[in-house]
XYZ file of C-alpha atoms in Angstrom:
756
model
C -53.599 5.110 63.738
C -56.789 2.054 64.368
C -59.465 3.513 65.551
C -62.196 1.526 66.808
C -66.242 1.551 67.452
C -68.660 -0.603 69.032
C -70.320 -2.233 67.079
C -72.618 -4.479 68.987
C -70.893 -7.220 70.563
C -68.248 -6.242 67.253
C -65.596 -4.575 68.009
C -64.163 -2.574 64.203
C -60.647 -2.075 63.750
C -59.415 -0.342 60.610
C -55.962 -0.434 59.417
C -54.845 1.757 57.857
C -51.287 0.972 56.895
C -49.176 4.684 58.023
C -51.937 6.283 56.247
C -51.010 5.658 52.492
C -51.621 3.003 49.764
C -49.958 0.044 49.946
C -46.362 -0.631 47.884
C -47.204 -3.266 45.581
C -45.976 -6.475 46.732
C -42.317 -7.752 44.773
C -44.738 -10.347 44.040
C -47.487 -7.728 43.028
C -44.961 -6.249 40.545
C -44.027 -9.040 38.986
C -47.805 -10.215 38.061
C -48.464 -8.500 35.160
C -44.872 -9.601 33.389
C -46.167 -13.094 35.017
C -49.358 -13.150 33.483
C -47.998 -11.753 29.851
C -45.504 -14.787 29.657
C -48.251 -17.824 30.790
C -49.709 -18.319 27.661
C -45.358 -19.180 26.307
C -45.481 -21.319 29.250
C -48.433 -23.397 28.073
C -47.301 -23.446 24.241
C -44.086 -25.001 25.797
C -45.594 -27.605 27.871
C -48.062 -28.622 24.009
C -44.944 -28.402 22.687
C -42.888 -30.719 24.721
C -46.489 -33.195 24.865
C -46.088 -33.181 20.868
C -42.625 -33.920 20.475
C -42.487 -36.857 23.216
C -45.229 -37.999 21.224
C -43.893 -37.602 17.735
C -40.537 -39.355 18.848
C -42.735 -42.520 20.463
C -44.873 -42.368 16.455
C -41.622 -42.196 14.700
C -40.251 -45.158 17.341
C -43.223 -46.955 16.460
C -43.564 -46.473 12.844
C -39.627 -47.799 12.780
C -40.162 -51.373 14.365
C -43.908 -51.338 12.809
C -45.541 -51.263 15.517
C -47.226 -47.834 14.114
C -48.594 -47.787 10.581
C -47.549 -52.060 10.924
C -49.111 -54.581 8.563
C -48.174 -57.817 8.620
C -50.421 -59.617 5.640
C -48.464 -61.308 3.603
C -50.161 -62.321 0.401
C -49.528 -66.741 -0.427
C -50.845 -68.302 -3.450
C -52.653 -65.775 -5.352
C -53.805 -66.304 -9.371
C -50.803 -65.054 -11.816
C -53.523 -64.601 -15.074
C -52.808 -60.424 -15.996
C -49.055 -60.971 -15.732
C -47.447 -61.263 -19.232
C -45.496 -64.794 -19.379
C -42.154 -64.164 -20.509
C -42.081 -62.018 -16.994
C -43.416 -65.725 -15.323
C -40.602 -67.782 -17.274
C -37.848 -64.460 -18.245
C -35.053 -64.075 -15.773
C -34.556 -62.446 -11.612
C -34.143 -58.602 -13.414
C -37.406 -56.473 -13.790
C -37.874 -53.421 -15.742
C -39.936 -50.631 -17.723
C -39.971 -48.163 -19.898
C -42.683 -46.777 -22.066
C -45.613 -49.499 -20.803
C -42.461 -52.307 -21.788
C -41.686 -54.772 -19.155
C -38.147 -56.342 -19.689
C -36.433 -58.731 -17.912
C -33.029 -59.662 -17.551
C -30.953 -63.161 -17.336
C -27.232 -63.284 -14.862
C -24.866 -64.721 -17.431
C -23.548 -68.145 -16.648
C -20.692 -68.662 -13.843
C -21.873 -65.386 -12.552
C -22.945 -65.358 -9.728
C -25.173 -61.736 -8.510
C -24.454 -62.193 -4.207
C -27.598 -60.224 -2.571
C -29.133 -59.918 1.200
C -32.323 -58.306 2.005
C -33.605 -57.081 5.949
C -29.898 -55.490 7.179
C -28.747 -53.335 7.913
C -28.482 -55.283 11.063
C -25.623 -53.859 13.799
C -24.694 -57.952 14.586
C -24.074 -59.772 11.939
C -24.728 -56.831 8.806
C -20.592 -55.279 9.462
C -19.318 -59.339 10.127
C -21.133 -59.881 6.464
C -19.303 -56.618 5.587
C -16.164 -57.362 6.873
C -15.946 -60.727 4.709
C -16.756 -59.194 1.558
C -13.899 -57.559 2.088
C -11.705 -60.338 2.479
C -12.584 -62.595 -0.062
C -12.880 -58.793 -1.862
C -16.417 -59.618 -3.649
C -18.953 -57.309 -4.387
C -23.120 -57.198 -3.056
C -25.921 -55.594 -2.930
C -27.881 -55.236 -0.834
C -31.180 -54.274 -0.291
C -32.160 -52.666 2.276
C -34.975 -51.757 4.978
C -35.690 -48.360 5.221
C -36.507 -47.649 9.113
C -33.491 -49.965 10.009
C -30.915 -47.434 7.746
C -31.904 -44.522 9.087
C -30.996 -46.806 12.707
C -27.656 -47.650 11.588
C -27.056 -45.230 8.802
C -23.033 -46.177 9.695
C -23.088 -49.845 8.328
C -25.409 -48.921 4.805
C -21.763 -45.581 4.455
C -19.092 -48.570 5.167
C -21.827 -50.476 2.339
C -21.348 -48.296 -0.050
C -18.085 -47.109 0.775
C -17.160 -50.310 0.128
C -18.209 -50.514 -2.852
C -21.442 -52.538 -2.723
C -24.352 -51.903 -4.186
C -28.282 -50.969 -2.456
C -30.911 -51.416 -3.204
C -34.593 -50.411 -1.509
C -36.374 -53.909 0.668
C -39.584 -51.256 1.605
C -39.373 -48.616 4.421
C -41.640 -51.059 6.813
C -40.665 -54.450 5.875
C -44.572 -54.771 4.200
C -46.022 -56.336 1.663
C -47.009 -53.819 -1.138
C -49.168 -56.077 -2.806
C -51.322 -54.738 -0.289
C -51.542 -51.137 -0.078
C -52.323 -47.897 -1.616
C -50.498 -46.729 -4.472
C -49.795 -43.384 -1.820
C -48.270 -46.139 0.170
C -46.187 -47.705 -2.132
C -44.942 -44.045 -2.773
C -44.120 -43.469 1.008
C -42.650 -46.686 1.418
C -40.136 -45.981 -1.125
C -39.967 -42.099 -0.943
C -39.187 -42.612 2.724
C -37.106 -45.135 2.463
C -34.913 -43.713 -0.427
C -34.054 -40.315 1.988
C -32.364 -42.091 5.182
C -29.883 -43.918 2.153
C -29.719 -39.398 1.173
C -28.559 -39.699 4.531
C -26.508 -41.862 6.290
C -24.446 -42.450 2.308
C -25.267 -39.432 0.484
C -27.237 -41.751 -2.033
C -30.336 -42.989 -3.728
C -30.779 -46.127 -5.413
C -32.967 -47.273 -8.141
C -32.687 -51.040 -7.529
C -36.416 -52.412 -5.836
C -37.047 -55.728 -3.584
C -40.728 -56.358 -2.547
C -40.578 -58.144 0.505
C -41.683 -61.332 0.777
C -40.633 -62.060 -3.127
C -39.193 -64.953 -4.702
C -38.259 -65.414 -8.216
C -40.692 -63.636 -11.138
C -43.101 -66.987 -11.507
C -44.039 -65.762 -8.008
C -45.637 -62.720 -9.459
C -49.638 -62.912 -9.025
C -51.801 -59.960 -9.726
C -51.530 -57.791 -7.376
C -48.077 -57.069 -6.083
C -47.839 -56.959 -11.220
C -49.491 -53.315 -10.557
C -46.657 -52.273 -8.131
C -44.300 -53.834 -10.039
C -45.772 -51.971 -13.118
C -45.668 -48.260 -11.012
C -42.692 -48.942 -9.887
C -40.784 -49.349 -13.327
C -43.078 -46.359 -14.692
C -40.893 -44.740 -12.105
C -37.728 -45.617 -12.931
C -36.899 -49.003 -10.413
C -35.385 -51.838 -11.702
C -37.031 -55.160 -9.815
C -34.985 -57.580 -8.524
C -35.466 -61.041 -7.964
C -33.687 -64.088 -7.673
C -32.874 -67.522 -9.371
C -31.252 -69.484 -6.137
C -32.446 -69.216 -2.698
C -30.155 -70.275 0.026
C -33.065 -70.220 2.306
C -31.066 -69.226 5.174
C -34.224 -67.767 7.348
C -34.488 -71.311 8.293
C -31.354 -71.704 10.161
C -31.073 -75.411 7.904
C -27.361 -75.222 8.928
C -24.075 -74.075 7.096
C -24.123 -77.591 4.550
C -27.561 -77.107 3.373
C -27.206 -73.272 3.071
C -24.388 -73.554 0.830
C -26.460 -76.268 -0.770
C -28.745 -74.427 -1.260
C -27.733 -70.996 -2.824
C -26.045 -73.302 -4.978
C -27.026 -72.929 -8.646
C -27.731 -76.288 -11.005
C -24.957 -76.840 -14.419
C -23.126 -73.497 -14.643
C -25.565 -71.977 -14.013
C -25.432 -67.737 -12.836
C -28.004 -66.439 -10.221
C -28.750 -63.994 -8.151
C -28.668 -65.997 -4.940
C -30.917 -64.839 -1.940
C -28.515 -64.871 1.621
C -29.779 -62.183 4.702
C -28.036 -60.103 7.337
C -30.950 -59.460 9.247
C -34.182 -60.264 10.035
C -33.171 -63.107 12.647
C -30.259 -65.154 14.041
C -27.703 -65.004 11.032
C -25.104 -66.686 12.284
C -25.190 -69.769 10.691
C -25.335 -67.470 7.411
C -22.236 -65.585 8.628
C -19.958 -69.311 9.170
C -21.453 -69.964 5.699
C -20.843 -67.117 3.626
C -16.845 -67.690 3.134
C -17.445 -71.476 2.584
C -19.891 -70.304 0.128
C -17.712 -67.742 -1.660
C -14.429 -70.255 -1.426
C -17.082 -73.426 -3.106
C -18.090 -71.400 -6.141
C -14.798 -69.385 -6.711
C -13.090 -73.398 -6.800
C -16.204 -73.803 -9.157
C -15.273 -71.316 -11.696
C -17.486 -68.494 -10.314
C -16.948 -64.390 -10.600
C -19.080 -62.015 -8.143
C -21.004 -59.012 -9.276
C -23.483 -56.539 -8.244
C -27.070 -56.321 -10.522
C -25.689 -52.956 -11.891
C -23.120 -54.799 -12.507
C -25.234 -57.835 -14.462
C -27.063 -55.199 -15.970
C -23.418 -54.318 -17.639
C -22.390 -57.263 -18.882
C -25.963 -57.463 -20.859
C -25.509 -53.970 -22.346
C -21.805 -54.472 -23.258
C -22.952 -57.947 -24.557
C -25.531 -55.909 -26.755
C -28.474 -57.603 -25.947
C -31.461 -55.733 -27.323
C -33.963 -53.807 -25.120
C -32.028 -53.269 -22.522
C -33.177 -49.757 -21.110
C -31.113 -47.739 -19.608
C -31.600 -47.150 -16.302
C -32.643 -43.117 -16.265
C -34.683 -44.012 -19.024
C -33.029 -41.915 -21.255
C -32.585 -44.228 -24.531
C -28.618 -43.938 -24.246
C -27.504 -47.018 -25.132
C -26.094 -47.064 -22.306
C -26.147 -48.231 -18.599
C -25.772 -46.628 -15.291
C -25.049 -48.378 -12.418
C -28.413 -47.663 -9.762
C -26.461 -45.056 -7.021
C -26.913 -41.805 -7.665
C -26.069 -38.695 -5.491
C -28.755 -37.231 -2.943
C -28.474 -33.709 -3.427
C -30.675 -30.238 -2.684
C -33.284 -31.027 -0.339
C -33.696 -35.295 -0.533
C -30.193 -34.298 1.291
C -30.939 -32.356 3.747
C -34.313 -34.081 4.069
C -32.596 -37.079 4.826
C -30.122 -35.639 7.182
C -32.803 -34.191 8.648
C -34.853 -38.165 9.257
C -31.482 -39.356 10.280
C -31.081 -37.345 13.325
C -34.592 -37.470 14.429
C -34.180 -41.086 14.009
C -31.191 -40.753 16.309
C -33.179 -38.649 19.093
C -35.847 -41.292 18.837
C -32.836 -44.187 19.173
C -32.068 -42.192 22.285
C -35.009 -40.734 23.988
C -37.584 -43.186 23.962
C -34.758 -45.955 25.654
C -34.648 -43.320 28.279
C -38.780 -42.271 29.360
C -38.695 -46.495 29.604
C -35.878 -46.379 32.553
C -38.226 -43.449 33.553
C -41.665 -45.357 33.231
C -39.525 -48.356 34.899
C -38.346 -45.619 37.861
C -41.626 -43.726 37.971
C -43.553 -46.714 37.767
C -41.633 -48.253 40.555
C -42.013 -44.722 42.696
C -45.081 -45.206 42.107
C -45.533 -48.319 43.906
C -43.314 -47.659 46.767
C -45.419 -44.638 47.771
C -48.169 -46.857 48.084
C -47.389 -49.082 49.640
C -45.860 -46.942 52.437
C -48.617 -45.336 52.468
C -50.004 -48.650 53.188
C -48.354 -48.951 55.982
C -47.225 -46.450 58.111
C -50.710 -45.440 57.581
C -51.661 -47.964 59.229
C -48.828 -47.867 61.581
C -50.593 -44.521 62.429
C -53.855 -45.505 62.944
C -53.063 -47.985 65.532
C -50.744 -45.615 67.680
C -53.329 -42.720 67.756
C -56.162 -44.441 68.189
C -54.934 -46.935 71.595
C -57.027 -46.652 74.633
C -53.584 -45.563 76.427
C -52.804 -42.980 74.008
C -52.358 -39.582 74.870
C -50.411 -36.142 74.240
C -51.037 -35.217 77.428
C -53.249 -33.575 80.387
C -56.081 -32.144 78.159
C -55.988 -29.004 76.407
C -58.465 -26.467 77.901
C -57.333 -23.224 77.428
C -58.516 -20.455 74.658
C -57.489 -20.435 71.436
C -57.269 -17.494 68.715
C -59.206 -18.468 66.007
C -58.059 -16.149 63.078
C -60.061 -15.892 59.598
C -58.336 -14.090 56.434
C -60.930 -13.054 54.572
C -60.521 -11.585 51.385
C -64.599 -10.508 49.375
C -65.727 -14.501 51.659
C -68.882 -12.427 51.559
C -70.532 -16.400 50.350
C -69.222 -17.737 53.044
C -68.174 -16.011 56.069
C -71.418 -15.754 58.012
C -71.254 -20.450 57.907
C -67.406 -20.010 58.749
C -69.139 -17.547 61.981
C -71.486 -20.172 62.421
C -69.378 -23.534 62.609
C -67.522 -21.361 65.133
C -70.467 -20.447 66.887
C -70.793 -24.405 67.437
C -67.817 -24.844 69.158
C -67.127 -27.134 72.283
C -63.427 -25.508 73.658
C -63.520 -21.749 74.334
C -62.043 -19.666 71.246
C -62.224 -15.821 70.473
C -62.121 -15.485 66.939
C -61.155 -12.882 65.062
C -61.493 -12.064 61.348
C -59.320 -9.711 59.265
C -61.272 -8.411 56.083
C -58.055 -8.160 53.946
C -59.968 -5.009 52.221
C -62.548 -6.524 50.557
C -65.149 -4.836 48.329
C -67.935 -6.869 48.395
C -69.646 -5.685 52.133
C -67.600 -9.238 53.852
C -67.337 -7.511 57.097
C -69.898 -6.258 57.696
C -71.300 -9.212 56.748
C -69.461 -10.771 59.291
C -70.155 -8.084 61.814
C -74.654 -9.371 61.479
C -73.849 -12.752 61.634
C -72.227 -12.128 64.720
C -74.569 -10.323 65.701
C -77.351 -12.706 64.787
C -75.842 -15.750 66.244
C -75.130 -13.509 69.643
C -71.103 -14.019 69.202
C -69.325 -11.296 72.003
C -66.288 -13.325 71.433
C -65.631 -12.112 67.408
C -63.260 -8.821 66.732
C -63.604 -7.706 62.754
C -60.324 -6.374 61.799
C -59.971 -4.375 58.438
C -57.104 -3.560 56.561
C -55.965 -1.990 52.920
C -55.691 -5.354 51.274
C -51.974 -6.830 51.525
C -52.260 -10.830 51.068
C -53.696 -13.389 52.899
C -49.905 -13.981 54.878
C -50.320 -10.346 55.965
C -54.046 -10.914 57.019
C -52.766 -13.756 58.937
C -50.035 -12.137 60.519
C -52.210 -9.140 61.382
C -54.359 -11.459 62.850
C -50.817 -13.317 64.896
C -50.588 -9.650 65.604
C -53.846 -9.764 67.419
C -54.605 -12.667 69.108
C -54.754 -12.721 73.201
C -53.982 -16.144 73.425
C -50.627 -18.417 72.970
C -52.419 -20.679 70.856
C -53.690 -20.003 66.839
C -56.362 -21.421 64.825
C -55.635 -20.700 61.528
C -58.455 -20.952 58.548
C -59.735 -20.113 55.868
C -62.687 -17.631 55.224
C -64.454 -20.382 52.895
C -64.352 -22.778 55.780
C -67.040 -24.970 58.010
C -65.490 -26.177 62.177
C -66.986 -29.567 63.304
C -67.988 -28.664 67.305
C -65.366 -30.549 68.368
C -62.929 -29.495 66.082
C -60.708 -26.636 67.473
C -60.531 -28.989 70.954
C -59.815 -31.977 68.907
C -56.371 -29.667 67.158
C -55.393 -28.339 69.937
C -55.076 -31.801 72.307
C -51.443 -32.054 70.460
C -50.245 -28.944 72.481
C -50.791 -30.707 75.173
C -46.404 -32.065 74.114
C -44.255 -29.263 74.450
C -42.922 -30.052 71.669
C -45.092 -30.171 69.374
C -45.225 -26.615 67.360
C -48.088 -26.454 65.057
C -50.186 -29.169 64.191
C -52.770 -29.712 61.439
C -56.315 -30.758 60.532
C -58.151 -32.671 58.303
C -59.757 -30.481 56.054
C -62.604 -31.561 53.676
C -63.963 -30.783 50.525
C -68.241 -30.295 51.668
C -69.632 -29.414 47.984
C -67.984 -33.140 46.916
C -71.990 -33.844 45.327
C -70.649 -32.671 41.667
C -68.165 -34.446 39.299
C -65.388 -32.369 40.037
C -65.890 -32.274 43.072
C -65.927 -35.705 44.592
C -62.437 -35.807 41.411
C -60.902 -33.900 44.777
C -62.994 -35.409 47.744
C -61.110 -38.693 46.905
C -58.102 -36.379 46.136
C -58.570 -35.025 49.810
C -59.113 -37.895 51.311
C -55.883 -40.703 49.739
C -53.578 -37.726 48.697
C -53.337 -35.161 51.200
C -54.849 -36.872 54.348
C -53.380 -40.182 54.138
C -49.804 -38.335 52.912
C -50.344 -36.948 56.666
C -50.243 -39.978 58.012
C -46.971 -41.183 56.769
C -45.128 -37.873 56.927
C -46.278 -37.564 60.720
C -44.747 -40.992 61.385
C -41.500 -40.304 60.096
C -41.827 -36.581 61.343
C -41.317 -34.594 58.512
C -45.090 -33.530 57.538
C -44.193 -30.625 54.912
C -47.870 -29.037 55.199
C -50.819 -27.385 57.533
C -53.793 -27.062 54.985
C -54.568 -23.356 55.399
C -58.854 -24.332 56.016
C -58.084 -25.731 59.114
C -53.935 -25.819 61.169
C -52.961 -24.652 64.771
C -49.850 -23.088 65.131
C -48.564 -21.942 68.970
C -47.747 -18.378 68.937
C -44.103 -17.599 69.958
C -43.270 -20.133 67.582
C -44.893 -18.202 64.804
C -42.883 -14.739 65.280
C -40.327 -16.930 66.361
C -40.007 -18.046 62.428
C -40.704 -14.491 62.009
C -44.671 -15.335 60.925
C -46.585 -16.175 57.506
C -44.002 -15.314 54.748
C -45.075 -13.238 51.881
C -41.398 -14.673 50.368
C -43.664 -17.926 48.502
C -47.025 -18.630 46.855
C -47.787 -21.839 49.304
C -47.325 -19.485 53.128
C -48.428 -23.000 54.968
C -45.867 -25.117 53.429
C -43.885 -22.522 53.903
C -43.935 -21.881 57.581
C -44.390 -25.328 58.335
C -41.149 -26.534 56.683
C -39.779 -23.116 59.112
C -41.740 -24.812 61.975
C -39.252 -28.389 61.302
C -36.594 -25.701 60.891
C -36.738 -24.429 63.698
C -36.726 -27.023 65.969
C -40.706 -27.983 66.575
C -42.458 -30.988 65.991
C -45.535 -30.777 63.778
C -48.688 -33.031 63.695
C -51.638 -34.348 61.888
C -54.696 -34.527 63.757
C -57.400 -36.243 61.588
C -60.208 -35.834 63.917
C -59.838 -32.689 63.765
C -62.222 -32.495 60.733
C -63.457 -29.240 58.900
C -65.442 -28.700 55.514
C -63.770 -26.279 52.914
C -65.446 -24.940 49.640
C -63.128 -26.164 46.601
C -63.230 -24.800 43.237
C -66.134 -25.425 40.750
C -64.626 -25.254 37.699
C -61.589 -26.826 36.138
C -60.290 -23.536 35.708
C -61.080 -22.579 39.426
C -59.178 -25.704 40.012
C -55.920 -24.696 37.675
C -55.429 -21.869 39.089
C -55.723 -23.183 42.691
C -52.778 -25.958 41.630
C -51.151 -23.262 40.162
C -50.990 -21.279 42.885
C -50.340 -24.297 45.055
C -47.856 -26.224 43.010
C -45.760 -23.325 41.390
C -45.586 -22.203 46.069
C -44.481 -24.944 47.097
C -41.369 -25.376 45.036
C -40.446 -22.377 45.781
C -40.531 -23.002 49.671
C -38.457 -25.733 48.960
C -36.338 -23.834 46.873
C -35.830 -21.254 50.099
C -35.448 -24.115 52.287
C -33.069 -26.070 50.277
C -30.089 -25.762 52.966
C -32.029 -27.845 55.433
C -30.685 -30.378 53.546
C -27.078 -29.612 54.966
C -28.515 -28.452 58.515
C -28.073 -29.957 61.301
C -30.131 -31.075 64.436
C -34.385 -31.085 63.794
C -33.855 -28.941 60.418
C -31.219 -31.233 59.277
C -33.660 -33.920 59.751
C -37.008 -32.696 57.185
C -33.982 -31.664 54.298
C -33.005 -34.788 55.031
C -35.965 -37.046 55.596
C -39.175 -34.842 54.205
C -37.517 -32.555 51.737
C -36.341 -35.737 49.394
C -39.724 -37.504 49.945
C -41.671 -33.981 48.642
C -39.888 -33.553 45.225
C -40.168 -37.426 44.514
C -44.369 -37.672 45.697
C -45.258 -34.801 44.577
C -42.510 -33.161 42.280
C -40.867 -35.142 40.202
C -43.037 -38.799 40.233
C -45.795 -36.477 38.691
C -44.736 -35.011 36.484
C -43.609 -38.408 35.158
C -46.032 -40.081 35.425
C -47.608 -38.930 32.378
C -44.981 -41.230 30.532
C -47.028 -44.395 32.262
C -50.880 -42.503 30.436
C -48.983 -41.933 27.353
C -46.565 -45.534 26.719
C -50.929 -47.473 28.176
C -51.892 -45.256 25.638
C -49.507 -46.185 22.738
C -49.799 -49.971 23.720
C -53.374 -49.438 23.825
C -53.904 -48.365 20.024
C -50.406 -50.178 18.636
C -48.816 -52.968 20.557
C -51.252 -54.869 22.443
C -54.499 -53.181 23.632
C -55.780 -56.428 26.018
C -52.182 -56.407 27.670
C -52.510 -52.938 28.241
C -55.357 -52.304 28.891
C -54.752 -55.116 32.111
C -51.938 -53.201 33.322
C -54.012 -50.082 33.198
C -57.002 -51.312 35.704
C -54.272 -53.580 37.498
C -53.179 -49.876 38.569
C -56.414 -48.367 39.008
C -56.431 -51.578 41.294
C -54.023 -50.447 43.843
C -55.413 -46.921 43.579
C -58.876 -48.249 44.669
C -57.619 -50.593 47.127
C -55.251 -47.291 48.857
C -58.079 -45.469 48.213
C -60.989 -47.730 49.791
C -58.561 -47.538 53.411
C -57.978 -44.409 53.099
C -61.953 -43.956 53.313
C -62.039 -46.848 55.518
C -60.073 -44.095 58.098
C -61.898 -41.333 57.753
C -65.723 -42.941 58.084
C -65.991 -41.716 54.812
C -69.153 -42.845 52.561
C -67.519 -45.955 49.506
C -69.596 -44.347 46.740
C -67.701 -41.678 45.633
C -65.076 -44.187 44.671
C -67.825 -44.647 41.960
C -66.599 -41.602 40.548
C -62.423 -42.554 40.594
C -62.265 -44.388 37.063
C -62.416 -41.083 35.396
C -61.068 -39.059 37.865
C -57.966 -40.883 36.885
C -58.935 -40.966 32.863
C -59.321 -36.869 33.447
C -58.500 -35.423 36.222
C -55.539 -37.113 37.459
C -54.343 -35.476 33.871
C -55.415 -32.014 34.318
C -52.551 -31.905 37.600
C -50.397 -33.378 36.090
C -49.854 -31.092 33.046
C -50.585 -27.659 35.830
C -47.328 -29.910 37.193
C -44.980 -29.142 34.518
C -46.899 -25.822 33.562
C -45.310 -24.988 37.130
C -42.025 -26.610 36.692
C -41.958 -24.442 33.767
C -42.821 -21.026 35.327
C -39.958 -22.273 38.081
C -37.695 -22.544 34.958
C -37.956 -19.797 32.884
C -38.208 -17.369 36.008
C -41.669 -16.338 36.518
C -43.732 -15.733 39.671
C -47.074 -15.748 39.982
C -49.850 -13.478 42.406
C -52.142 -14.477 45.042
C -55.029 -15.705 43.664
C -59.345 -14.680 44.873
C -61.099 -17.706 43.767
C -65.164 -17.631 43.561
C -66.834 -18.390 46.354
C -70.999 -20.331 46.250
C -70.642 -20.274 49.987
C -72.907 -23.760 48.915
C -70.461 -25.344 51.917
C -73.344 -24.762 55.336
C -72.472 -25.858 58.958
C -70.809 -29.617 59.456
C -73.981 -31.339 60.190
C -75.782 -30.171 56.656
C -72.572 -31.792 54.975
C -71.876 -35.834 55.580
């Protein structure tokens, strides 16, 4: 049973909650379980970020954006290359350090294609080859194989031969031995995953005839030869990549006299429509001249059957017969190849989807900035017209409720600011089971300030919503103002805050919360966020009549309206958002009063900031889910559901969750694509944000010098907020719950006069 005792000018009430210790709330009972799940959720968020980065890097590697090397060697000396190689045939093999070349027999064409597969042109080439029953050897690029494995499978099943043209189409003469090995091995894995085979054939990018081998590329061919590869060059080049016309392609691909030749065409690497038109004409012409077509392995088999000395076996056993270039992929090679194909398939789907997401997020972000500027300006002009009035001036006393839990550092400053109020008030401090002497400090401050309008109500620790409800029940006036125990009001804050209640349709008013401890880096970042991200937003929402949140630091309510909606709810961790939406659904109008200013102490460390924003974002999701039926409601409740809820979901949840895409793609572009263009794009977005922030600072009459911190805020602080929101989303999706958390206070925010 409550007991009261006189304490100077202060009345202290102790509430016993039925004479026994309060049972843990549903949220508190789940707190232990939620805490145990936090690390796995953080790990899951980091794994998602790692997966996104890996997918982008894989896609960039496939497109030669990551690790690409565009250098091509031309015209180097060849003194270290044996003359018999420079003047030999187009097929080069190494065994035991000995190099041997093989020429294509007379009236024989080894038809070869480079740079594929290509989804447009390679199938057309295969169709032509099948029609004329002509085999060919395709020197494929591993990255293209991994992207279009089905084409390579069709290629092999049709009886064609494949060779390696590296994985990323780089000039190997510039590369280290490790890079050369990687280029070959990755292409072998791609072939294994696509067609279940590996190959012993190789053609270097940017190679032509054997006389083009130089001192830089020769060691590469020696190394690959010792690894069991047969390097293939050309005798005749169609130069189809120059797109000279069908007639010239056919002419240039035709060997002189009746010589045999390894002939080069391209089925990828550019627009190849002329090649497609020239290929049937070329086949018909060569057959008319008595030529036959074969693969590279076919050339080697003919050479072997003719008894040419010194022709090695491809597998290096020394047996005097030569097997085909293809080998069946088995074991780890096969499974690793399939894994590579699967990973590339994911990247091929994910990156375009992410790009679309990036576009949507970019449009949403810029659209939000545009809406904020336009609607905030309209709001400012409407509210600052000379003839604007809420109605008759509200002068009647109001109740100020201050919930406090271990606020010994701040409570005296809070009461001191309220003592300077220009509006008549009663103050109800609800001590929620503090253990640091908060109630005694409050009584002493009231005595020192000569305040006779202060009551301190003590209760067992039950949480902030319970403390606020206790204050509402004990309020003596029809308008109640709720503030935090670490907040100080400007002298006219209460008077300004209650003026909208002259309109009987107004049920709640949001004040203008400002960061008091703004002289630290973290404080300056939050100051920018409060002025731009919160108060500019509130002007927009106010004009649209769908204010989603009345800040806990400074908000006013009709007492009857609060009781009508059931008081402050313990169902969510964002009781301020919860009751605001409930007020909308009950038909009350919620407005923003920018002239009612309060100064609050923002978290002073990254750990506390994370804790606070984690609770805010998760609580907002809880509140939106709780009031999801407003989407289908009629009347005022339906208005918030149709207008306010989509805006909150898009601007405060969906867009921030996907906004890191902008930063990830920007960083990716800076590192791998075009640093200058990416930097300019980032600076352009920053410029738009600076314009919005500067306008917000102008409306709030704030000092522009804090905007100097904005670039750093975008690089560090904003990323942290994104991670917090992603973490909250994972918590919501996994069914976790959090408890209301107390932040460590310093009491450095004094009276408004000392904050400015």
